[in-house]
Every structure is written in C-alpha cells, then in structure tokens.
C-alpha cells in the first residue's frame, strides 16, 4: 500500500486521500477527540500509521482533574459521558505526550478547549510552535464543563470570536468542532466560516441525562452528560447534510459511526472525512475495519476517488 | 493484549444469578496475571453497546482455559449468561495491572466480599504454585454466597467464613474477622463499603495491602478516562487514576474513598 493512492485491491485503484482545510490525510478515517487518548493506548491494536488522522484528547491551558465519578453510563445503543476534559495541560502535553507521536506518519490534530476566549488564543499560540501538530480542532462544544465549552458553541457571535482568536494565534489549519445542542447549527457554521475557520468537525455529543431509579438521582456524578454512539447517528448525518448545503468548508463527520456503511452515509451527506469515537470502545480495530469497508464499497461501486462521494446525496 | 474470539467450554450457574464460564483462550491463559480482567463483548448487536470488564477468575495454562465468575447485574451480563458451550465470545485482554507478589516472608491474607472472590481465586491459584498459603477471609450476606470454599481449601489455603446473617462461620463482616487475625500482607476485593473499612484497618495497623476496584468502563485501554478513581500518592493532591490501566488493583493506601 502506498499512502497517497490508498492501495490497489483486486486490481482496482482506489484513491482515498482527502484534504481537510490544508491537512492532507491519506484516507478519510480519523479518530474522534476524547475517545482515542493520545494514540499510544491503541497502538497495540492497530498500526496508527494507517489512520487518516489522529485527533487527541481535548487539551486546556492548565491541567484538569476532570469530573466526579461515575463518568459514564450506557444508554440504549449509546453512551452518556461526563469526563470533564481531564487532561495534563498544554505544557505537559507538548513536553511529554506529543514527542511520542513524532515517529508516526500521520497528521496529529490537537483538540483545544478554554474557559475564556483568551485561553483559546494562548493555546493556539503555544501549539503553533509545537513540532508535530498538523492542525487544531477547536472545542466549542463540550457539554461537560462549567465554564466555556458549549456556551461558546451555542452563540454564533462567540463562536466566531473564538475562531478569530485561534486563527490569529496560529498559522496551522483550524477546524472548529460544532455542538448539535443549538437551534441552528447552520447559523453557527456560517459565522465560524466567515471568521476564517478552515474546516468543521461535527457533531460533538448531544446533551443528555440518565436517572437512577434506586437513588432517584442522576447517574453521572456531574448530572448531565454527552450522548454518543449509534443512537445519535441520524442527528449527526442530518447536521452534516444541512451544513454542507450552506457552508463551503470541508467537514469531518462524526457521531455514532460503527461500520463502513455508517461512514459512507456521512460522506454522501457531505463529510470529506469521518471520525470514529465510541466505536473504538466496542472494537479497538474499528477504524481499520471501517477503512477496509470503505475501500470495498468503492471497488464494488467502481468509485475511483473517495472525493466523488462527498456530498453525492445532494446531487 | 489481544482481541480474540474465545470459545465457551462450560457455563455453570453456581447459585441463581452467579455464573462461572470457562472459555478456551490459550494466549490469555498464557499471559494473564492475577487481578487482570477481560473486556468482554456481551452482545453481537449494538445494544447493549459497550464491553463489560470481568475479572479473570481462574486459569488453566495447560488446557489453555480461562474462567470468569460473574453476577448477572444487567443486560450485558444477562446476555453473557445466555452463552452456551461452543459459542464464541469476543474478548479483549488480559488488561490492567494485577496484584503484586507478596514479600517472601510474612503471613498473607485474602479478604473477599461476595462476588469479590472472582479475581482473588486466580491469585490463590498462583500463590499455591509458589507454595505460599493464605488465610482466606470469605465474607457474604449469607451462607450460600460463600463461594468456592472447598476449592480454595483444596489449593492448600485456610478458609475463614463470615456471614452477615450468621448462617455460616463468624456472624459479622469479613473485615471484623480479618481484624481479629491480622497478617503482613492482604489482598482484598469486594463491595466499596467493605474495601473502605478494610483499607482503614490496614492504615491503622500499617499493613501492606492491595485492593481490586470496580468501575464503569468505556474503552478498557486507558483512552476514555471514564473509569476514574480518586487516588493519592505521597505528597500530592488527589488525582483521578484509570481503573482499567493504573488498576484495577491499587495499593490500599492510594485509594481515596468517597
């Protein structure tokens, strides 16, 4: 297999390379932030070099301990979580974790989250000088933190302001990760695009709640959580579909992708790349299985270039 | 660490709701250490979605077999209990940090509360291989939940039962019984309340101990930070450790109890 053409299977050539706002990916399959740690956790199970991109756990300026437990509860065909952005902070990330990824041939995208707009600017500037960072994914959609997080992602003007500040702090491609917990995701996407974003990630988790019948209290230590997994997929495909029609930015589609069929659905709706999140918990090799399934679909349907499929459902 | 399809050899309901399942999984049997767990895919469909972490209960390296001992607690474990001889089960593991070996001298104890004997039985198998014999304090709500007493004695260990209702052995908690028979090293597993009081006793008498914890898990490999447990090391504030990789076995003094 050569990285650029994605390989030759049964004599058919399939071109899998995509570009996300300036980030060249050898194939469209990435990992979703927060579900894949810093990559090394999954290295025993898959060859990380075969991923289209690695999106690491959300990083903040200062270390964060995270939310009280329980942090996770399974719901019907889904998972509700409230981790609370537990992370070692940007300095330890750059000093201790990032170097471990240097040996891999794949774009590393760093998810950043702040309490304030200034936090985002500082994170962008700090990571701009860090070697081995292909781009930033701006988390304005975390439902599990008290300050910042989703509130930046639910107000179009604030979303735009965060985008501008990050763009001013870095020359690297900036991907803005959108929240589905808004009245109009298109309105947010339009503002973020106008503010200079290079690409969009969508969707983050859906705000949810599970209540324990015995204790009559929320199950999660933090109360509310973010819903992911197959249960949210139609919502995510819809969001990608709507935004693709109105905003001319490449989209990394995510939300409940388990199989190649799920991934192709996102691509047909308008996603240029896809990210797998909860699927990694079920099957540590899910990204590789999805990649193989996409190739198979392309060969069976005589699709030479994955880019031909992007947004095809609109045509 | 690997992903594999294990084949069910035997599924046995020890008492209603408590199952011992033996699987053929040679690599796991070869590599597993006491205290480690398997992350088990209970459903083939997408609901229930997540794997279930289940302690490795016993290992037969010669036969390449691994046993799990579990209680049906919800939809996942109910599906697991429905698996029959010959069925395939997708497992991930062995995962996690297990028990460390006791120091060569000194008396060793094991304290188990109910289903908490699950990982400790594997430890007792390994201890008897190195000719180390433990006092095993088996606690349960009632007599019929004192699991595997005769098997444990057959391994050469001494069993001290305790029941909440007094139907067998000491009438009271397993921790009370242990407190009357202190040792140099203790390994514990059981409900949070039991482990909390065990850890308090260990601290009071300066006894070395390790406890195996249980927490809801997502990935099982350290990536998702769901299975957090508050821990503290000397001279630092608390932090959240991952039960799946820093645990499930922790030094007794490190766990911060709610």
Coordinates of C-alpha atoms in Angstrom, one line a residue:
Chain A
X1 CA 0.0 0.0 0.0
X2 CA 1.2 3.5 -0.8
X3 CA -0.1 6.3 1.3
X4 CA -1.2 8.5 -1.5
X5 CA -3.4 6.3 -3.6
X6 CA -4.7 4.1 -0.7
X7 CA -3.6 1.0 -2.4
X8 CA -4.7 -1.5 -5.1
X9 CA -7.2 -4.2 -4.2
X10 CA -8.1 -6.8 -6.7
X11 CA -6.5 -4.7 -9.5
X12 CA -8.8 -1.7 -8.9
X13 CA -7.3 1.6 -7.9
X14 CA -8.9 3.5 -5.1
X15 CA -7.9 7.0 -4.3
X16 CA -8.6 7.6 -0.6
X17 CA -6.6 10.8 0.1
X18 CA -8.6 13.8 1.2
X19 CA -7.7 17.3 2.3
X20 CA -9.3 18.9 5.4
X21 CA -8.6 22.6 5.2
X22 CA -5.0 22.1 4.4
X23 CA -4.4 18.9 6.3
X24 CA -3.5 16.1 3.9
X25 CA -5.0 12.8 5.0
X26 CA -4.0 9.6 3.3
X27 CA -7.5 8.3 3.9
X28 CA -10.7 9.8 5.3
X29 CA -10.8 7.8 8.6
X30 CA -9.8 9.7 11.8
X31 CA -10.3 9.2 15.5
X32 CA -12.6 11.5 17.5
X33 CA -11.2 13.5 20.3
X34 CA -11.6 12.1 23.8
X35 CA -12.1 8.5 22.6
X36 CA -8.6 7.6 21.5
X37 CA -6.5 9.1 24.2
X38 CA -3.2 10.2 22.8
X39 CA -2.9 7.4 20.3
X40 CA -0.5 5.2 22.2
X41 CA -3.4 3.5 24.1
X42 CA -4.5 1.9 20.8
X43 CA -1.0 1.2 19.3
X44 CA -1.1 -2.5 20.5
X45 CA -4.3 -3.0 18.4
X46 CA -3.8 -1.0 15.2
X47 CA -1.0 0.5 13.2
X48 CA -1.5 4.1 13.8
X49 CA 0.3 5.0 10.6
X50 CA -2.8 3.6 8.7
X51 CA -5.1 6.2 10.2
X52 CA -6.1 9.3 8.1
X53 CA -5.6 11.5 11.2
X54 CA -5.3 11.3 14.9
X55 CA -7.3 13.7 17.0
X56 CA -6.1 13.7 20.5
X57 CA -8.0 14.3 23.8
X58 CA -9.0 17.9 24.5
X59 CA -6.2 20.0 25.9
X60 CA -6.6 23.0 28.2
X61 CA -4.0 25.6 29.3
X62 CA -3.8 24.2 32.9
X63 CA -4.1 20.5 33.9
X64 CA -7.6 19.4 34.8
X65 CA -8.6 16.7 37.2
X66 CA -11.9 16.0 35.5
X67 CA -15.4 15.4 36.8
X68 CA -16.5 13.3 39.7
X69 CA -17.5 9.7 39.1
X70 CA -19.5 7.9 37.7
X71 CA -18.5 9.5 34.4
X72 CA -20.1 7.1 32.0
X73 CA -23.4 5.3 31.7
X74 CA -24.6 3.1 28.9
X75 CA -28.0 4.1 27.4
X76 CA -29.9 2.4 24.6
X77 CA -27.5 1.9 21.7
X78 CA -25.4 4.8 23.1
X79 CA -23.2 6.1 25.9
X80 CA -23.6 9.1 28.1
X81 CA -20.4 10.5 29.4
X82 CA -19.2 13.4 31.6
X83 CA -15.4 13.2 31.7
X84 CA -14.9 16.9 32.2
X85 CA -11.8 17.4 30.0
X86 CA -9.4 15.6 32.3
X87 CA -6.0 16.3 30.7
X88 CA -2.4 17.1 31.7
X89 CA -2.5 20.7 30.4
X90 CA -0.8 22.0 27.3
X91 CA 2.8 22.1 28.7
X92 CA 2.9 18.5 29.7
X93 CA 1.1 17.6 26.5
X94 CA 3.7 19.3 24.4
X95 CA 6.6 18.1 26.6
X96 CA 5.7 14.5 27.3
X97 CA 2.9 13.2 25.0
X98 CA 3.5 14.9 21.7
X99 CA 7.0 13.6 21.2
X100 CA 5.7 10.1 21.4
X101 CA 3.7 10.7 18.3
X102 CA 6.6 12.1 16.3
X103 CA 7.6 8.7 14.9
X104 CA 4.2 8.1 13.2
X105 CA 3.4 9.1 9.7
X106 CA 0.0 10.7 10.3
X107 CA -1.4 14.2 10.9
X108 CA -1.9 14.8 14.6
X109 CA -4.8 17.2 15.3
X110 CA -4.9 18.7 18.7
X111 CA -8.3 19.4 20.2
X112 CA -8.2 22.6 22.4
X113 CA -10.7 23.9 25.0
X114 CA -10.8 27.0 27.0
X115 CA -12.6 28.7 29.9
X116 CA -12.2 32.1 28.2
X117 CA -11.6 33.4 24.7
X118 CA -8.1 34.4 25.8
X119 CA -7.4 30.7 26.7
X120 CA -8.1 29.7 23.1
X121 CA -5.7 32.3 21.8
X122 CA -2.9 31.2 24.2
X123 CA -3.4 27.5 23.4
X124 CA -3.3 28.3 19.6
X125 CA -0.1 30.3 20.0
X126 CA 1.5 27.6 22.2
X127 CA 0.7 24.8 19.8
X128 CA 1.7 26.8 16.8
X129 CA 5.3 26.5 17.9
X130 CA 5.0 22.8 18.8
X131 CA 6.5 20.4 16.3
X132 CA 4.3 17.7 15.0
X133 CA 1.0 19.4 15.2
X134 CA -0.8 19.3 11.9
X135 CA -3.8 21.4 12.9
X136 CA -6.1 22.4 15.7
X137 CA -9.6 21.3 16.4
X138 CA -11.4 24.0 18.4
X139 CA -13.7 22.5 21.0
X140 CA -16.5 25.0 21.5
X141 CA -19.0 22.2 22.1
X142 CA -18.0 20.3 25.3
X143 CA -21.2 19.8 27.3
X144 CA -19.4 18.7 30.4
X145 CA -17.6 21.7 31.8
X146 CA -18.9 24.6 33.9
X147 CA -17.2 27.4 32.1
X148 CA -16.7 27.9 28.4
X149 CA -17.2 24.7 26.4
X150 CA -20.6 24.5 24.8
X151 CA -21.5 28.1 25.6
X152 CA -19.0 29.3 23.1
X153 CA -20.5 27.0 20.6
X154 CA -24.2 27.9 21.1
X155 CA -23.8 31.7 20.4
X156 CA -22.9 32.4 16.8
X157 CA -21.0 35.6 17.7
X158 CA -18.9 34.0 20.4
X159 CA -18.2 31.0 18.2
X160 CA -16.9 33.4 15.5
X161 CA -14.9 35.3 18.1
X162 CA -13.2 32.1 19.3
X163 CA -12.4 31.2 15.7
X164 CA -10.9 34.6 15.0
X165 CA -8.7 34.4 18.1
X166 CA -7.4 31.0 17.3
X167 CA -6.8 31.9 13.7
X168 CA -4.8 34.9 14.9
X169 CA -2.7 32.7 17.2
X170 CA -1.7 30.1 14.6
X171 CA -0.9 29.6 11.0
X172 CA -1.9 26.0 11.2
X173 CA -5.3 24.8 9.8
X174 CA -8.1 25.4 12.2
X175 CA -11.0 23.0 12.5
X176 CA -14.0 24.1 14.6
X177 CA -16.0 21.4 16.3
X178 CA -19.6 22.2 16.4
X179 CA -22.3 21.4 19.0
X180 CA -25.6 19.9 18.0
X181 CA -27.2 21.4 21.1
X182 CA -28.2 24.6 19.2
X183 CA -31.3 25.9 17.4
X184 CA -29.5 26.2 14.1
X185 CA -26.2 24.5 13.5
X186 CA -26.1 26.1 10.1
X187 CA -26.1 29.6 11.6
X188 CA -23.1 28.7 13.8
X189 CA -21.3 27.1 10.9
X190 CA -21.8 30.2 8.7
X191 CA -20.4 32.5 11.3
X192 CA -17.5 30.3 12.0
X193 CA -16.7 30.1 8.3
X194 CA -16.9 33.8 8.0
X195 CA -14.5 34.1 10.9
X196 CA -11.9 32.2 9.0
X197 CA -12.2 28.5 10.0
X198 CA -10.5 26.1 7.6
X199 CA -12.8 23.1 8.3
X200 CA -15.6 21.9 10.6
X201 CA -15.9 18.8 12.8
X202 CA -19.4 17.8 13.6
X203 CA -21.0 16.7 15.8
X204 CA -19.9 16.8 19.4
X205 CA -22.1 14.9 21.8
X206 CA -25.8 15.6 22.5
X207 CA -26.6 16.9 25.9
X208 CA -28.4 14.1 27.8
X209 CA -29.4 12.8 31.2
X210 CA -30.0 9.4 32.8
X211 CA -31.6 9.0 36.2
X212 CA -31.1 6.1 38.6
X213 CA -34.4 4.7 39.8
X214 CA -33.0 3.4 43.1
X215 CA -31.3 6.6 44.2
X216 CA -33.7 8.9 42.2
X217 CA -30.7 10.9 41.3
X218 CA -28.8 11.5 38.0
X219 CA -26.5 8.5 37.3
X220 CA -23.5 10.6 36.4
X221 CA -21.5 12.3 39.1
X222 CA -21.8 15.6 37.2
X223 CA -25.5 15.3 36.4
X224 CA -25.8 15.9 32.7
X225 CA -23.6 14.2 30.1
X226 CA -22.9 14.0 26.4
X227 CA -24.6 11.3 24.4
X228 CA -22.6 9.4 21.7
X229 CA -22.8 6.1 19.9
X230 CA -25.2 4.7 17.3
X231 CA -28.2 6.4 18.9
X232 CA -27.0 9.8 17.7
X233 CA -26.1 9.0 14.2
X234 CA -29.2 10.2 12.3
X235 CA -28.9 13.6 14.1
X236 CA -25.3 13.9 13.1
X237 CA -25.9 12.9 9.4
X238 CA -28.7 15.5 9.3
X239 CA -26.4 18.2 10.7
X240 CA -23.7 17.4 8.1
X241 CA -26.3 17.4 5.4
X242 CA -27.6 20.8 6.4
X243 CA -24.3 22.5 6.8
X244 CA -22.8 21.0 3.6
X245 CA -25.6 22.8 1.6
X246 CA -24.8 26.2 3.1
X247 CA -21.2 26.3 4.0
X248 CA -18.3 25.6 1.7
X249 CA -15.9 24.2 4.2
X250 CA -14.6 20.6 4.4
X251 CA -16.4 18.6 7.1
X252 CA -15.1 15.8 9.4
X253 CA -18.3 14.0 10.1
X254 CA -18.8 12.0 13.3
X255 CA -21.5 10.8 15.6
X256 CA -22.2 7.1 16.1
X257 CA -20.1 5.7 13.2
X258 CA -19.6 2.0 13.8
X259 CA -19.4 0.5 10.4
X260 CA -18.2 1.5 6.9
X261 CA -21.8 1.9 5.9
X262 CA -22.2 4.5 8.6
X263 CA -19.1 6.3 7.4
X264 CA -20.2 6.3 3.8
X265 CA -23.5 7.7 4.8
X266 CA -21.7 10.7 6.4
X267 CA -19.6 11.1 3.2
X268 CA -22.7 11.1 1.0
X269 CA -24.3 13.7 3.2
X270 CA -21.3 16.0 2.7
X271 CA -18.4 14.9 5.0
X272 CA -15.0 14.9 3.4
X273 CA -13.6 12.8 6.3
X274 CA -15.1 10.9 9.2
X275 CA -14.1 10.3 12.8
X276 CA -14.8 7.2 14.9
X277 CA -15.3 7.7 18.6
X278 CA -17.4 5.4 20.7
X279 CA -16.8 2.6 18.1
X280 CA -13.2 2.4 19.4
X281 CA -14.5 1.2 22.8
X282 CA -16.6 -1.5 21.2
X283 CA -13.8 -2.6 18.8
X284 CA -10.3 -1.2 19.1
X285 CA -9.8 -2.1 15.4
X286 CA -13.0 -0.3 14.3
X287 CA -11.1 2.4 12.3
X288 CA -9.3 -0.3 10.3
X289 CA -12.5 -2.2 9.7
X290 CA -14.2 1.0 8.5
X291 CA -11.3 1.8 6.2
X292 CA -11.4 -1.6 4.7
X293 CA -15.1 -1.4 4.2
X294 CA -14.9 2.0 2.5
X295 CA -12.4 0.5 0.1
X296 CA -14.6 -2.5 -0.6
X297 CA -17.6 -0.2 -1.3
X298 CA -15.5 1.9 -3.7
X299 CA -14.4 -1.1 -5.6
X300 CA -17.8 -2.7 -5.7
X301 CA -19.3 0.5 -6.9
X302 CA -16.4 1.5 -9.2
X303 CA -15.7 4.7 -7.4
X304 CA -12.1 5.7 -8.2
X305 CA -11.8 8.6 -5.8
X306 CA -13.4 9.0 -2.4
X307 CA -13.9 12.7 -3.2
X308 CA -16.5 11.7 -5.8
X309 CA -18.7 10.5 -3.0
X310 CA -18.5 13.6 -0.9
X311 CA -22.0 15.2 -0.8
X312 CA -23.2 12.9 -3.5
X313 CA -26.6 12.6 -1.8
X314 CA -27.3 16.2 -2.7
X315 CA -26.8 15.7 -6.4
Chain B
X1 CA -3.1 -7.7 25.0
X2 CA -5.1 -9.0 22.2
X3 CA -8.6 -9.2 20.7
X4 CA -9.8 -12.7 20.2
X5 CA -12.8 -14.9 19.8
X6 CA -12.8 -17.3 22.8
X7 CA -15.0 -20.4 22.6
X8 CA -17.2 -21.2 25.6
X9 CA -16.3 -24.6 27.1
X10 CA -18.7 -24.5 30.0
X11 CA -21.3 -22.2 31.6
X12 CA -22.3 -23.1 35.1
X13 CA -24.8 -21.3 37.3
X14 CA -23.3 -21.7 40.8
X15 CA -26.3 -20.3 42.6
X16 CA -29.1 -18.3 40.9
X17 CA -27.7 -15.2 39.2
X18 CA -24.0 -16.2 39.7
X19 CA -22.2 -17.8 36.8
X20 CA -18.8 -19.4 36.2
X21 CA -18.0 -19.5 32.5
X22 CA -14.9 -21.4 31.2
X23 CA -13.5 -20.4 27.8
X24 CA -10.8 -21.7 25.5
X25 CA -8.3 -18.8 25.1
X26 CA -4.8 -20.1 25.1
X27 CA -3.0 -16.8 24.7
X28 CA -4.9 -15.2 27.5
X29 CA -4.3 -18.2 29.7
X30 CA -0.6 -18.0 29.0
X31 CA -0.2 -14.3 29.6
X32 CA -2.8 -13.4 32.3
X33 CA -1.7 -12.4 35.8
X34 CA -4.0 -12.4 38.9
X35 CA -6.0 -9.2 39.2
X36 CA -6.2 -8.6 35.4
X37 CA -9.5 -8.5 33.6
X38 CA -11.0 -9.2 30.2
X39 CA -13.2 -6.7 28.4
X40 CA -16.0 -8.8 27.1
X41 CA -18.3 -8.2 24.2
X42 CA -21.6 -9.5 25.5
X43 CA -23.9 -8.7 22.5
X44 CA -23.3 -9.2 18.8
X45 CA -25.7 -6.3 18.1
X46 CA -25.2 -2.6 19.0
X47 CA -27.3 -2.7 22.1
X48 CA -26.1 -3.0 24.8
X49 CA -23.2 -1.3 23.1
X50 CA -20.2 -1.4 25.4
X51 CA -18.0 -4.3 26.5
X52 CA -18.1 -5.5 30.1
X53 CA -15.0 -5.7 32.2
X54 CA -14.9 -9.0 34.0
X55 CA -12.1 -10.2 36.3
X56 CA -10.2 -13.3 35.3
X57 CA -11.3 -15.8 37.9
X58 CA -9.1 -18.9 37.1
X59 CA -6.6 -20.0 34.6
X60 CA -5.6 -23.5 33.4
X61 CA -2.4 -22.9 31.4
X62 CA -2.0 -26.5 30.3
X63 CA -5.5 -26.7 28.8
X64 CA -5.4 -23.0 27.6
X65 CA -8.6 -22.2 29.5
X66 CA -9.7 -19.1 31.3
X67 CA -12.7 -18.9 33.7
X68 CA -14.8 -15.9 34.5
X69 CA -17.0 -15.7 37.6
X70 CA -19.7 -13.0 37.4
X71 CA -23.1 -12.0 38.7
X72 CA -25.9 -11.1 36.3
X73 CA -26.3 -7.4 37.1
X74 CA -27.9 -6.0 33.9
X75 CA -28.4 -6.5 30.2
X76 CA -24.8 -7.2 29.3
X77 CA -24.2 -9.9 31.9
X78 CA -27.6 -11.4 31.2
X79 CA -26.5 -11.9 27.6
X80 CA -23.2 -13.3 28.8
X81 CA -25.1 -15.8 30.9
X82 CA -27.1 -16.9 27.9
X83 CA -24.0 -18.0 26.1
X84 CA -23.6 -21.8 25.7
X85 CA -20.9 -24.3 25.2
X86 CA -19.4 -23.8 21.7
X87 CA -20.5 -20.2 21.4
X88 CA -17.8 -17.6 20.5
X89 CA -17.3 -14.6 22.6
X90 CA -15.1 -11.6 21.6
X91 CA -12.7 -10.7 24.4
X92 CA -10.1 -8.0 24.8
X93 CA -7.3 -8.7 27.2
X94 CA -5.8 -9.6 29.5
X95 CA -6.0 -5.9 30.6
X96 CA -5.0 -3.9 33.7
X97 CA -2.5 -4.0 36.5
X98 CA -2.9 -7.1 38.7
X99 CA -1.7 -8.0 42.2
X100 CA 1.9 -7.9 43.1
X101 CA 3.6 -10.8 44.7
X102 CA 3.8 -10.9 48.5
X103 CA 7.2 -10.4 50.1
X104 CA 8.9 -13.8 50.6
X105 CA 8.4 -13.8 54.4
X106 CA 5.3 -12.9 56.3
X107 CA 1.8 -14.0 56.6
X108 CA -0.6 -13.5 53.7
X109 CA -4.3 -13.0 53.8
X110 CA -7.0 -12.6 51.3
X111 CA -10.3 -10.8 52.1
X112 CA -13.2 -11.3 49.7
X113 CA -16.7 -9.9 49.9
X114 CA -19.3 -11.9 47.9
X115 CA -18.5 -11.9 44.2
X116 CA -15.2 -10.2 45.2
X117 CA -13.7 -13.7 45.3
X118 CA -13.7 -13.6 41.5
X119 CA -10.1 -12.2 40.9
X120 CA -8.8 -13.5 44.2
X121 CA -9.3 -17.1 43.3
X122 CA -6.8 -16.7 40.4
X123 CA -4.4 -15.1 42.9
X124 CA -4.9 -18.1 45.3
X125 CA -4.1 -20.5 42.4
X126 CA -0.9 -18.6 41.7
X127 CA 0.1 -18.3 45.4
X128 CA -0.2 -22.1 45.9
X129 CA 2.1 -22.6 42.9
X130 CA 4.8 -20.7 44.8
X131 CA 4.0 -22.6 48.0
X132 CA 2.5 -19.6 49.7
X133 CA -0.6 -20.3 51.6
X134 CA -3.0 -17.7 52.7
X135 CA -5.7 -17.2 55.3
X136 CA -8.8 -16.6 53.2
X137 CA -11.5 -14.5 54.8
X138 CA -14.6 -15.2 52.8
X139 CA -17.5 -12.8 53.5
X140 CA -21.0 -12.9 52.3
X141 CA -24.5 -11.9 53.1
X142 CA -25.5 -15.5 53.7
X143 CA -24.1 -19.0 53.6
X144 CA -24.9 -19.9 50.1
X145 CA -22.9 -16.9 48.8
X146 CA -19.7 -18.2 50.3
X147 CA -18.2 -19.2 47.0
X148 CA -15.6 -21.9 46.3
X149 CA -14.6 -22.7 50.0
X150 CA -13.7 -26.3 49.2
X151 CA -11.8 -25.4 46.0
X152 CA -9.8 -22.8 48.0
X153 CA -9.0 -25.4 50.7
X154 CA -8.0 -27.9 48.0
X155 CA -5.4 -25.4 46.9
X156 CA -3.9 -25.5 50.4
X157 CA -5.3 -22.3 51.8
X158 CA -7.3 -21.9 55.1
X159 CA -10.8 -20.5 54.8
X160 CA -12.4 -18.3 57.5
X161 CA -16.0 -17.7 56.6
X162 CA -18.1 -14.7 57.8
X163 CA -21.8 -14.1 57.1
X164 CA -23.9 -11.0 57.8
X165 CA -26.8 -13.3 58.9
X166 CA -24.7 -15.7 60.8
X167 CA -25.7 -18.7 58.7
X168 CA -22.1 -19.8 58.5
X169 CA -18.8 -19.0 60.2
X170 CA -18.3 -15.7 62.0
X171 CA -21.5 -13.7 62.5
X172 CA -20.4 -10.3 61.2
X173 CA -18.3 -8.7 58.5
X174 CA -15.3 -10.2 56.8
X175 CA -13.3 -7.1 57.8
X176 CA -14.1 -7.7 61.5
X177 CA -13.0 -11.3 61.2
X178 CA -9.7 -10.2 59.5
X179 CA -9.1 -7.6 62.2
X180 CA -9.1 -10.5 64.7
X181 CA -6.5 -12.3 62.6
X182 CA -4.1 -9.7 61.3
X183 CA -1.3 -10.6 58.8
X184 CA 1.6 -8.9 57.0
X185 CA 0.1 -8.7 53.5
X186 CA -3.6 -8.6 52.5
X187 CA -5.3 -8.7 49.1
X188 CA -8.9 -7.5 49.0
X189 CA -11.8 -7.4 46.6
X190 CA -15.5 -6.8 47.3
X191 CA -18.1 -4.0 47.7
X192 CA -16.8 -0.5 48.1
X193 CA -18.0 -0.3 51.7
X194 CA -16.1 -3.4 52.6
X195 CA -12.9 -2.3 50.9
X196 CA -13.2 1.1 52.5
X197 CA -13.3 -0.4 56.0
X198 CA -10.5 -2.8 55.1
X199 CA -8.3 0.0 54.0
X200 CA -8.9 1.8 57.2
X201 CA -7.8 -1.2 59.2
X202 CA -4.7 -1.6 57.0
X203 CA -3.8 2.0 57.6
X204 CA -4.4 1.7 61.3
X205 CA -2.1 -1.3 61.7
X206 CA 0.4 -0.3 59.0
X207 CA -0.3 -3.5 57.0
X208 CA 0.6 -3.8 53.3
X209 CA -2.4 -4.4 51.2
X210 CA -3.8 -4.2 47.7
X211 CA -7.4 -3.9 46.7
X212 CA -9.1 -4.6 43.4
X213 CA -11.7 -2.0 42.3
X214 CA -14.7 -2.0 40.0
X215 CA -15.9 0.9 37.9
X216 CA -18.0 1.5 34.8
X217 CA -15.7 1.3 31.8
X218 CA -15.7 2.6 28.3
X219 CA -12.6 1.6 26.3
X220 CA -10.7 -0.6 28.9
X221 CA -7.4 0.5 27.5
X222 CA -6.8 3.9 29.1
X223 CA -8.1 6.2 26.4
X224 CA -11.5 7.4 27.5
X225 CA -10.9 8.3 31.2
X226 CA -14.4 7.0 32.2
X227 CA -13.3 4.5 34.9
X228 CA -11.7 7.1 37.1
X229 CA -10.9 6.5 40.7
X230 CA -9.7 9.1 43.1
X231 CA -6.2 8.3 44.3
X232 CA -3.4 10.0 46.2
X233 CA 0.3 9.4 46.3
X234 CA 2.7 10.7 49.0
X235 CA 3.0 14.4 48.9
X236 CA 0.5 15.2 46.2
X237 CA -3.2 16.2 46.0
X238 CA -5.7 13.7 44.8
X239 CA -5.9 12.8 41.1
X240 CA -8.1 10.6 39.0
X241 CA -6.4 7.3 38.1
X242 CA -7.8 5.0 35.4
X243 CA -9.1 1.8 36.9
X244 CA -8.5 0.0 33.6
X245 CA -4.7 0.7 33.3
X246 CA -3.4 2.0 36.6
X247 CA -5.8 -0.5 38.3
X248 CA -7.9 -2.4 38.8
X249 CA -5.6 -3.3 41.6
X250 CA -4.3 -0.4 43.7
X251 CA -2.1 -0.2 46.8
X252 CA -4.6 0.1 49.7
X253 CA -3.2 3.4 50.8
X254 CA -3.6 5.2 47.5
X255 CA -7.4 4.9 47.1
X256 CA -9.4 7.9 48.3
X257 CA -12.8 6.7 49.4
X258 CA -15.9 8.7 49.0

